[in-house]
Amino acid sequence: MGGPAQSEPADAGMVIVGAGQGGLQVAESLRAEGYDGPITLIGEEASAPYHRPPLSKAILAGMMEEAQLAIRGAEVFERQRIALLTGTRVVAIDRPARQVRLEDGRRLGYRGLALATGARVRRLPITGDGLDGVLGLRSLDDARRIRAALDRAARVVVIGGGYIGLEVAAAARKRGLEVTILEAADRLLARSATPFLAGFYADLHRGQGVTVALGAKVVGLDGQGGRVTAVRTADGRTHPADLVVVGVGIVPDTALAEGCGLACDGGVLVDDCARTDDPAIVAVGDCTARRTSSGALLRLESVQNAVEQGKSAAAALLGRERPFTAAPWFWSDQYDVKLQIVGLSADHDRMALRGSPEERRFSAFYFREGALVAIDSVNRPADHMAGRKLLDRKAALTPEQAADEGFPLASLTR
Amino acid sequence: MAKVTFIEHDGLEQVVDIPTGWTLMQGAVQSGVAGIEGECGGSCACATCHCYVDEAHVDALPPPSETEEEMLDCTASERRSNSRLSCQIRVSDALDGIVIRLPEAQS
């Protein structure tokens, strides 16, 4: 046993709460940055860290086994000396004592703490939300339940036309089930995409035989014998269902952070280096929100955000600056359509189109005051990859160049 | 099941047993082969699992899809004639003994 040298105080170690993609990234980046002390990665779920994006895609479609989801094998944790505690809940953070308290009463000291607590599915504030057959999708357990339900279901109603809802709808439709999407807003993807892209996805799903109801406000769920049988909407219609998937967004899990007085505003507030307002605590991934240089509050739910904040957080815990300022990117697979998004299109004032929406192969370029701010690429991965560089380098692409198939995007990134 | 040898850019070799039906990327990442990132988890969305397939096996593989082709044009390290995305190569017995070389950088 090689204990710490007599002259130095023992290293209380790095503790990471949340064993998802972001938490794992913090642990591995700490090692990659040369940190040699104890690392403890604590997760509530029974599983070791796994890839979440396939849950709403290949896993539901039955095209992937669960074992393939694991990000790392057990021997990798051993080799990297990362102590992984699964099925373990942290109930409180004692900042003055620099300790986390576990559900079973144990206390674990830390030198640095990372919060990667993720998010919970938003529940519907209506009667019937607790019926059997009403499910949300966030974790592997959720995906197992939905997959089992899909095996028996004939009629599926998806509440919420966001990415998770649309991906679940696509997976259910591919199985030949009757699928209805109920979206309360007047378009799909209302919180995250432009009306143009939303229209493309409404057409895509309708073309596959999915019923897409917009402006459909859900007012209640009917059940029989404790099982859901239908969804009622404000227009007085009843939509029969033996499976209801609720995809109305997620709520950042900030309970621990709030409980110990860290600043939170719709997420644990962090800077570009993933630091909270306590120098010993960082936070990463879906549980966080950050202020941009313009002062706006930015919350990203994506793998890239978890990974990049994870790298920043590890550096910050070691006293180094590694800001994460790259353009956000994201993807979604539905049917045979691959969507890749880079940048934030919310404030755009002009759009330029390259390619053909009819042929399901196009990129929509969004500009604000003449500057490129985002690109949505459908089955055009090269545009997306070039776009990441264009945005990160603030390259001067014009709408005319963007719309011109003959103009090589990559020429501006070399 | 296939025995796959991954050779990192610095020459470090790692032999990994990968079950049939899994992708090369999944086998490599779960075994902690450092030269493959696979950030998107295998959706052909990030091009961080680029690899060079040893010439003896390259023709035995199904050709890249249109999507993979486009992503291969955007890899961080040089694209060569034997470049593939390891998330798009499914393991079968036919790949037993395959040697995969990894590029200098993935991102």
Coordinates of C-alpha atoms in Angstrom, one line a residue:
Chain A
M1 CA 0.0 0.0 0.0
G2 CA 1.6 3.3 -1.1
G3 CA -0.1 5.9 1.1
P4 CA 0.5 9.6 0.7
A5 CA 3.9 10.9 1.7
Q6 CA 4.1 11.8 5.4
S7 CA 4.8 15.5 4.8
E8 CA 1.7 16.1 2.6
P9 CA -1.9 16.1 3.7
A10 CA -4.0 13.3 2.2
D11 CA -5.8 14.2 -1.0
A12 CA -9.5 14.0 -0.2
G13 CA -10.0 13.3 -3.9
M14 CA -12.4 14.3 -6.6
V15 CA -16.0 13.3 -6.3
I16 CA -18.4 13.4 -9.3
V17 CA -22.1 13.2 -8.7
G18 CA -23.9 11.7 -11.7
A19 CA -22.5 8.9 -13.8
G20 CA -23.8 9.9 -17.2
Q21 CA -21.8 11.1 -20.2
G22 CA -20.7 14.3 -18.6
G23 CA -19.7 12.8 -15.2
L24 CA -17.6 10.1 -16.9
Q25 CA -15.9 12.8 -19.1
V26 CA -14.9 14.7 -15.9
A27 CA -13.4 11.5 -14.4
E28 CA -11.5 10.6 -17.5
S29 CA -10.3 14.1 -18.3
L30 CA -9.0 14.4 -14.7
R31 CA -6.8 11.4 -15.5
A32 CA -5.9 12.7 -18.9
E33 CA -4.9 16.0 -17.3
G34 CA -2.5 14.1 -15.0
Y35 CA -4.5 14.1 -11.8
D36 CA -3.3 11.1 -9.8
G37 CA -5.4 11.2 -6.6
P38 CA -8.7 9.3 -5.8
I39 CA -11.6 9.8 -8.2
T40 CA -15.1 8.6 -7.2
L41 CA -17.9 8.6 -9.7
I42 CA -21.4 8.2 -8.2
G43 CA -24.5 7.3 -10.1
E44 CA -28.1 6.6 -9.0
E45 CA -28.8 4.2 -11.8
A46 CA -27.8 0.5 -11.5
S47 CA -25.9 0.7 -14.9
A48 CA -22.4 1.9 -15.5
P49 CA -22.3 5.1 -17.8
Y50 CA -24.1 4.5 -21.1
H51 CA -24.8 6.3 -24.3
R52 CA -28.2 8.0 -24.0
P53 CA -28.9 9.1 -27.6
P54 CA -29.6 5.5 -28.9
L55 CA -32.4 5.0 -26.2
S56 CA -34.9 6.9 -28.4
K57 CA -33.6 5.4 -31.6
A58 CA -31.8 2.1 -32.1
I59 CA -32.8 0.7 -28.7
L60 CA -36.5 1.3 -29.3
A61 CA -36.3 0.0 -32.8
G62 CA -34.7 -3.2 -31.5
M63 CA -31.6 -2.6 -33.6
M64 CA -29.2 -2.5 -30.7
E65 CA -28.5 -4.6 -27.6
E66 CA -28.3 -3.0 -24.2
A67 CA -24.7 -4.2 -23.7
Q68 CA -23.7 -2.1 -26.7
L69 CA -24.8 1.1 -24.9
A70 CA -22.1 0.9 -22.2
I71 CA -19.5 3.7 -22.8
R72 CA -16.7 1.8 -21.0
G73 CA -16.1 -1.7 -19.8
A74 CA -15.5 -2.4 -16.1
E75 CA -11.8 -3.0 -16.7
V76 CA -11.3 0.5 -18.0
F77 CA -12.6 2.0 -14.8
E78 CA -10.1 -0.3 -12.9
R79 CA -7.2 0.6 -15.2
Q80 CA -7.9 4.3 -14.7
R81 CA -8.5 3.9 -11.0
I82 CA -12.0 5.5 -11.1
A83 CA -14.1 4.2 -8.3
L84 CA -17.6 3.8 -9.8
L85 CA -20.5 3.7 -7.3
T86 CA -23.7 2.7 -9.1
G87 CA -27.1 2.6 -7.4
T88 CA -25.9 5.2 -5.0
R89 CA -27.8 8.4 -4.2
V90 CA -26.2 11.6 -2.9
V91 CA -28.7 13.4 -0.7
A92 CA -26.7 16.5 0.4
I93 CA -23.6 18.5 0.0
D94 CA -21.9 19.9 3.1
R95 CA -19.8 22.7 1.6
P96 CA -18.1 24.0 4.8
A97 CA -16.9 20.4 5.5
R98 CA -16.3 19.6 1.9
Q99 CA -18.3 16.4 2.1
V100 CA -21.2 14.8 0.2
R101 CA -23.7 12.7 2.2
L102 CA -25.0 9.5 0.8
E103 CA -28.5 8.1 1.3
D104 CA -27.2 5.4 3.6
G105 CA -25.7 8.1 5.9
R106 CA -22.1 7.7 4.7
R107 CA -20.0 10.8 4.1
L108 CA -17.4 11.2 1.5
G109 CA -14.9 14.0 1.6
Y110 CA -13.8 15.9 -1.5
R111 CA -11.1 18.2 -2.6
G112 CA -13.1 19.0 -5.8
L113 CA -16.7 18.2 -6.6
A114 CA -18.4 17.9 -10.0
L115 CA -22.2 18.0 -10.3
A116 CA -23.4 16.0 -13.3
T117 CA -26.8 15.3 -12.1
G118 CA -28.6 15.6 -15.4
A119 CA -32.3 16.1 -15.7
R120 CA -35.7 14.5 -15.0
V121 CA -38.5 14.1 -17.5
R122 CA -41.2 16.8 -17.1
R123 CA -44.5 15.4 -15.9
L124 CA -47.9 16.4 -17.2
P125 CA -49.9 18.4 -14.7
I126 CA -53.1 16.6 -15.5
T127 CA -55.2 13.8 -14.2
G128 CA -54.2 10.3 -15.3
D129 CA -50.5 11.0 -15.5
G130 CA -49.9 8.1 -13.1
L131 CA -51.8 5.5 -15.2
D132 CA -49.9 2.4 -16.4
G133 CA -48.9 2.8 -20.0
V134 CA -48.0 6.5 -19.6
L135 CA -44.2 6.7 -19.9
G136 CA -41.5 9.2 -20.2
L137 CA -38.1 8.5 -21.8
R138 CA -34.9 9.5 -20.1
S139 CA -33.1 6.5 -18.7
L140 CA -32.3 3.0 -19.8
D141 CA -35.0 1.7 -17.5
D142 CA -37.5 4.0 -19.2
A143 CA -36.4 2.7 -22.6
R144 CA -36.8 -0.9 -21.5
R145 CA -40.4 -0.1 -20.4
I146 CA -41.3 1.7 -23.6
R147 CA -39.8 -1.1 -25.7
A148 CA -41.7 -3.7 -23.8
A149 CA -44.9 -1.6 -24.2
L150 CA -44.3 -1.2 -27.9
D151 CA -44.1 -5.0 -28.3
R152 CA -47.7 -5.2 -27.1
A153 CA -49.1 -1.8 -28.3
A154 CA -51.3 -1.2 -31.3
R155 CA -52.0 2.5 -30.9
V156 CA -49.4 4.9 -29.6
V157 CA -49.9 8.6 -28.7
V158 CA -46.9 10.8 -28.3
I159 CA -47.5 13.9 -26.2
G160 CA -45.0 16.6 -27.3
G161 CA -43.5 17.2 -30.7
G162 CA -39.9 17.8 -29.6
Y163 CA -36.9 15.6 -30.6
I164 CA -37.6 12.8 -28.1
G165 CA -41.3 12.7 -29.1
L166 CA -40.5 12.6 -32.8
E167 CA -37.8 9.9 -32.4
V168 CA -40.2 7.8 -30.4
A169 CA -42.9 8.3 -33.0
A170 CA -40.5 7.3 -35.8
A171 CA -39.5 4.1 -33.9
A172 CA -43.1 3.2 -33.2
R173 CA -44.1 3.8 -36.8
K174 CA -41.3 1.7 -38.1
R175 CA -42.8 -1.1 -36.1
G176 CA -46.0 -0.6 -38.0
L177 CA -48.0 0.8 -35.1
E178 CA -50.6 3.5 -35.4
V179 CA -49.0 6.7 -34.1
T180 CA -50.4 10.1 -33.2
I181 CA -48.3 13.1 -32.1
L182 CA -50.1 15.7 -30.0
E183 CA -48.3 19.1 -29.9
A184 CA -49.7 22.0 -27.9
A185 CA -47.9 24.6 -29.9
D186 CA -48.8 25.5 -33.5
R187 CA -45.8 23.7 -34.8
L188 CA -43.4 20.9 -34.0
L189 CA -40.0 21.5 -32.3
A190 CA -41.3 24.9 -31.0
R191 CA -38.6 25.3 -28.4
S192 CA -35.6 24.3 -30.4
A193 CA -36.0 24.6 -34.2
T194 CA -37.1 27.1 -36.8
P195 CA -40.6 27.0 -38.3
F196 CA -39.0 25.9 -41.6
L197 CA -37.4 22.8 -40.1
A198 CA -40.5 22.1 -38.0
G199 CA -42.6 22.1 -41.2
F200 CA -40.2 19.7 -42.8
Y201 CA -40.6 17.3 -39.9
A202 CA -44.4 17.6 -39.8
D203 CA -44.4 16.7 -43.5
L204 CA -41.9 13.8 -43.0
H205 CA -44.0 12.2 -40.2
R206 CA -47.3 12.7 -42.0
G207 CA -45.7 11.1 -45.1
Q208 CA -44.9 8.1 -43.0
G209 CA -48.5 7.8 -41.9
V210 CA -48.2 9.4 -38.5
T211 CA -51.1 11.7 -37.4
V212 CA -49.6 15.0 -36.4
A213 CA -52.0 17.2 -34.4
L214 CA -50.8 20.8 -33.8
G215 CA -52.4 23.1 -31.3
A216 CA -53.5 20.0 -29.5
K217 CA -53.6 20.8 -25.8
V218 CA -53.9 17.7 -23.7
V219 CA -56.4 18.1 -20.9
G220 CA -56.6 14.6 -19.5
L221 CA -55.9 10.9 -19.8
D222 CA -58.5 8.2 -19.6
G223 CA -57.9 4.8 -18.1
Q224 CA -59.5 1.5 -17.4
G225 CA -58.4 -0.8 -14.6
G226 CA -55.4 1.5 -14.0
R227 CA -54.2 1.4 -17.6
V228 CA -54.4 4.3 -20.0
T229 CA -56.9 4.0 -22.8
A230 CA -57.1 7.4 -24.4
V231 CA -55.8 11.0 -24.4
R232 CA -58.3 13.9 -24.4
T233 CA -57.5 17.2 -25.9
A234 CA -59.0 20.7 -25.3
D235 CA -60.8 20.6 -28.6
G236 CA -63.0 17.8 -27.2
R237 CA -61.4 15.0 -29.1
T238 CA -60.4 11.7 -27.7
H239 CA -57.3 9.9 -29.0
P240 CA -57.4 6.2 -28.2
A241 CA -54.0 4.8 -27.0
D242 CA -52.6 1.7 -25.3
L243 CA -49.2 3.5 -24.9
V244 CA -48.7 7.1 -24.2
V245 CA -45.2 8.5 -24.3
V246 CA -44.8 11.9 -22.7
G247 CA -42.0 14.0 -24.3
V248 CA -42.7 17.5 -23.0
G249 CA -39.1 18.3 -22.0
I250 CA -36.8 17.8 -19.1
V251 CA -36.2 19.6 -15.9
P252 CA -32.6 20.1 -14.8
D253 CA -31.9 18.3 -11.6
T254 CA -30.6 21.1 -9.4
A255 CA -31.9 19.9 -6.0
L256 CA -28.4 19.1 -4.6
A257 CA -27.0 22.4 -5.8
E258 CA -29.9 24.4 -4.5
G259 CA -29.8 22.5 -1.2
C260 CA -26.2 23.7 -0.6
G261 CA -26.9 27.3 -1.8
L262 CA -25.2 27.3 -5.2
A263 CA -26.5 29.8 -7.6
C264 CA -29.1 28.2 -9.9
D265 CA -31.4 29.7 -12.6
G266 CA -33.2 27.0 -14.5
G267 CA -30.0 25.0 -14.1
V268 CA -26.8 25.1 -12.0
L269 CA -25.2 28.4 -13.1
V270 CA -21.7 27.9 -14.5
D271 CA -19.3 30.0 -16.5
D272 CA -17.5 29.0 -19.8
C273 CA -15.1 26.9 -17.7
A274 CA -17.9 25.0 -16.0
R275 CA -17.2 26.7 -12.6
T276 CA -20.1 27.3 -10.2
D277 CA -19.9 30.2 -7.7
D278 CA -18.0 27.8 -5.3
P279 CA -14.4 27.4 -6.5
A280 CA -14.3 23.8 -5.3
I281 CA -17.4 22.8 -7.3
V282 CA -18.0 22.5 -11.0
A283 CA -21.1 21.4 -12.9
V284 CA -21.6 19.9 -16.3
G285 CA -24.2 18.7 -18.8
D286 CA -28.0 18.8 -18.7
C287 CA -28.2 20.1 -15.1
T288 CA -26.4 23.3 -16.0
A289 CA -27.2 26.8 -17.5
R290 CA -24.6 29.4 -18.4
R291 CA -24.4 33.0 -19.2
T292 CA -23.2 33.8 -22.6
S293 CA -20.9 36.8 -23.3
S294 CA -24.1 38.8 -24.2
G295 CA -25.6 38.0 -20.8
A296 CA -28.3 35.7 -22.1
L297 CA -28.9 32.4 -20.2
L298 CA -28.0 29.4 -22.3
R299 CA -29.1 25.8 -21.5
L300 CA -28.0 23.1 -23.9
E301 CA -29.3 19.5 -23.7
S302 CA -26.7 17.6 -25.8
V303 CA -23.9 15.1 -25.8
Q304 CA -21.4 17.7 -27.1
N305 CA -22.3 20.0 -24.2
A306 CA -21.8 17.3 -21.6
V307 CA -18.5 16.2 -23.1
E308 CA -17.0 19.7 -23.6
Q309 CA -18.2 21.0 -20.2
G310 CA -16.7 17.7 -18.8
K311 CA -13.3 18.6 -20.2
S312 CA -13.6 22.2 -19.0
A313 CA -14.7 21.0 -15.5
A314 CA -11.8 18.7 -15.1
A315 CA -9.4 21.4 -16.1
A316 CA -11.1 23.9 -13.7
L317 CA -10.8 21.4 -10.8
L318 CA -7.1 21.4 -11.4
G319 CA -6.9 25.1 -11.5
R320 CA -6.6 25.5 -15.2
E321 CA -8.7 27.5 -17.7
R322 CA -10.3 25.6 -20.5
P323 CA -13.3 27.6 -21.7
F324 CA -15.9 25.8 -23.8
T325 CA -17.1 28.3 -26.4
A326 CA -17.5 26.2 -29.5
A327 CA -20.7 26.4 -31.4
P328 CA -23.2 23.9 -30.0
W329 CA -24.0 20.9 -32.2
F330 CA -26.7 18.3 -32.0
W331 CA -28.2 15.5 -34.2
S332 CA -31.4 13.5 -34.6
D333 CA -32.1 10.3 -36.5
Q334 CA -35.7 9.7 -37.7
Y335 CA -36.6 7.2 -40.4
D336 CA -33.9 7.5 -43.0
V337 CA -33.4 11.2 -42.2
K338 CA -30.2 12.4 -40.4
L339 CA -30.5 15.9 -39.0
Q340 CA -27.4 17.6 -37.8
I341 CA -27.6 21.1 -36.3
V342 CA -24.8 23.5 -35.5
G343 CA -25.2 26.9 -33.9
L344 CA -28.3 28.6 -32.5
S345 CA -30.9 29.8 -35.0
A346 CA -33.4 31.4 -32.6
D347 CA -32.5 35.1 -33.4
H348 CA -31.9 34.7 -37.2
D349 CA -33.3 37.3 -39.6
R350 CA -32.5 35.5 -42.9
M351 CA -32.3 32.0 -44.2
A352 CA -30.6 30.6 -47.3
L353 CA -31.3 27.1 -48.6
R354 CA -28.9 24.7 -50.2
G355 CA -30.1 21.5 -51.7
S356 CA -33.7 20.1 -51.9
P357 CA -36.2 19.5 -49.1
E358 CA -38.3 17.5 -51.5
E359 CA -35.4 15.1 -51.9
R360 CA -34.7 15.2 -48.2
R361 CA -31.3 16.5 -48.7
F362 CA -30.7 20.1 -47.8
S363 CA -29.1 22.5 -45.5
A364 CA -30.7 25.6 -44.1
F365 CA -28.2 28.4 -43.3
Y366 CA -29.4 31.0 -40.8
F367 CA -28.0 34.5 -40.6
R368 CA -28.3 37.4 -38.2
E369 CA -27.3 40.9 -39.3
G370 CA -25.3 39.3 -42.2
A371 CA -23.4 36.8 -40.0
L372 CA -23.9 33.0 -40.0
V373 CA -25.5 31.8 -36.7
A374 CA -26.7 28.3 -37.4
I375 CA -27.1 25.5 -40.0
D376 CA -29.6 22.7 -40.1
S377 CA -28.4 19.9 -42.3
V378 CA -30.6 17.1 -43.4
N379 CA -28.8 14.2 -45.0
R380 CA -25.9 16.5 -45.8
P381 CA -23.2 15.7 -43.2
A382 CA -20.4 17.5 -45.1
D383 CA -22.3 20.8 -44.9
H384 CA -22.6 20.2 -41.1
M385 CA -19.0 19.4 -40.6
A386 CA -17.9 22.4 -42.7
G387 CA -20.5 24.5 -40.8
R388 CA -18.9 23.7 -37.4
K389 CA -15.6 25.1 -38.6
L390 CA -17.3 28.1 -40.3
L391 CA -19.1 29.0 -37.0
D392 CA -16.1 28.4 -34.7
R393 CA -13.9 30.6 -37.0
K394 CA -16.6 33.2 -37.5
A395 CA -16.0 32.8 -41.3
A396 CA -17.6 35.4 -43.5
L397 CA -20.1 33.3 -45.5
T398 CA -22.8 35.2 -47.4
P399 CA -26.4 33.9 -47.9
E400 CA -25.7 34.0 -51.6
Q401 CA -22.6 31.7 -51.2
A402 CA -24.6 29.4 -48.9
A403 CA -27.4 29.0 -51.4
D404 CA -24.9 28.3 -54.3
E405 CA -24.2 24.6 -54.6
G406 CA -21.1 25.4 -56.6
F407 CA -19.6 27.4 -53.8
P408 CA -17.2 25.2 -51.7
L409 CA -18.0 25.8 -48.0
A410 CA -14.7 24.3 -47.0
S411 CA -12.8 26.9 -48.9
L412 CA -13.6 29.4 -46.1
T413 CA -12.3 27.1 -43.4
R414 CA -8.8 26.3 -44.6
Chain B
M1 CA -16.7 -12.8 -32.2
A2 CA -13.6 -11.5 -33.8
K3 CA -10.1 -10.7 -32.5
V4 CA -9.3 -7.1 -33.6
T5 CA -5.9 -5.5 -33.2
F6 CA -6.0 -1.8 -32.8
I7 CA -2.7 0.0 -33.3
E8 CA -2.6 3.5 -32.0
H9 CA -0.7 6.3 -33.7
D10 CA 2.2 6.0 -31.3
G11 CA 2.5 2.2 -32.0
L12 CA 0.7 0.9 -28.9
E13 CA -1.2 -2.3 -29.7
Q14 CA -4.3 -3.5 -28.1
V15 CA -6.1 -6.8 -29.1
V16 CA -9.9 -6.7 -28.4
D17 CA -12.4 -9.5 -28.7
I18 CA -15.6 -7.9 -30.2
P19 CA -18.9 -9.8 -30.3
T20 CA -20.5 -10.4 -33.7
G21 CA -23.0 -7.6 -34.6
W22 CA -21.2 -5.0 -32.6
T23 CA -19.3 -2.2 -34.3
L24 CA -15.6 -1.8 -34.2
M25 CA -16.1 1.5 -32.5
Q26 CA -18.2 0.0 -29.7
G27 CA -15.6 -2.7 -29.1
A28 CA -12.7 -0.2 -29.1
V29 CA -14.4 2.4 -26.9
Q30 CA -15.6 -0.1 -24.3
S31 CA -12.1 -1.5 -24.1
G32 CA -10.6 2.0 -23.6
V33 CA -8.7 2.1 -26.9
A34 CA -7.7 5.8 -26.6
G35 CA -7.3 6.6 -30.3
I36 CA -11.1 6.3 -30.9
E37 CA -13.5 8.8 -29.4
G38 CA -16.9 7.9 -30.8
E39 CA -18.4 11.0 -29.3
C40 CA -21.8 10.6 -30.9
G41 CA -22.1 7.0 -29.7
G42 CA -22.2 5.5 -33.2
S43 CA -24.7 7.6 -35.1
C44 CA -22.3 8.6 -37.9
A45 CA -22.7 12.1 -36.7
C46 CA -19.3 13.2 -35.4
A47 CA -16.4 11.6 -37.4
T48 CA -14.3 11.0 -34.2
C49 CA -14.0 7.2 -34.7
H50 CA -11.9 7.4 -37.9
C51 CA -9.6 4.4 -38.6
Y52 CA -7.4 2.9 -41.3
V53 CA -8.4 -0.7 -42.1
D54 CA -5.5 -2.9 -43.0
E55 CA -5.3 -3.4 -46.7
A56 CA -5.9 -7.2 -46.5
H57 CA -9.4 -6.7 -45.2
V58 CA -10.5 -3.4 -46.8
D59 CA -12.1 -5.0 -49.8
A60 CA -13.9 -7.6 -47.7
L61 CA -16.0 -4.8 -46.0
P62 CA -19.3 -3.5 -47.4
P63 CA -18.5 -0.1 -48.9
P64 CA -19.3 3.1 -47.0
S65 CA -22.8 4.6 -47.1
E66 CA -23.3 8.0 -48.7
T67 CA -23.4 9.5 -45.2
E68 CA -20.2 7.8 -44.1
E69 CA -18.5 8.9 -47.4
E70 CA -19.3 12.5 -46.6
M71 CA -18.2 12.3 -43.0
L72 CA -15.0 10.7 -44.1
D73 CA -14.2 13.8 -46.1
C74 CA -14.3 15.7 -42.8
T75 CA -12.0 13.7 -40.5
A76 CA -9.5 15.6 -38.4
S77 CA -6.6 13.4 -39.8
E78 CA -5.8 12.7 -43.4
R79 CA -8.4 10.6 -45.3
R80 CA -6.7 7.7 -47.1
S81 CA -8.1 5.0 -49.5
N82 CA -8.5 2.6 -46.5
S83 CA -10.2 5.2 -44.2
R84 CA -13.4 4.2 -42.6
L85 CA -15.6 5.2 -39.6
S86 CA -15.3 2.4 -37.1
C87 CA -18.9 2.9 -36.0
Q88 CA -20.1 1.8 -39.4
I89 CA -18.2 -1.5 -39.5
R90 CA -20.1 -4.4 -38.0
V91 CA -18.1 -7.3 -36.7
S92 CA -18.5 -10.8 -38.1
D93 CA -16.3 -13.9 -38.0
A94 CA -14.9 -12.8 -41.3
L95 CA -13.2 -9.9 -39.6
D96 CA -11.3 -12.2 -37.2
G97 CA -7.7 -11.1 -37.1
I98 CA -8.3 -7.7 -38.7
V99 CA -5.7 -5.0 -38.0
I100 CA -7.0 -1.4 -37.5
R101 CA -4.6 1.5 -37.4
L102 CA -5.7 4.8 -35.7
P103 CA -5.0 8.3 -36.9
E104 CA -3.0 10.9 -35.0
A105 CA -6.1 12.9 -34.0
Q106 CA -9.9 12.5 -34.0
S107 CA -10.9 16.1 -33.3

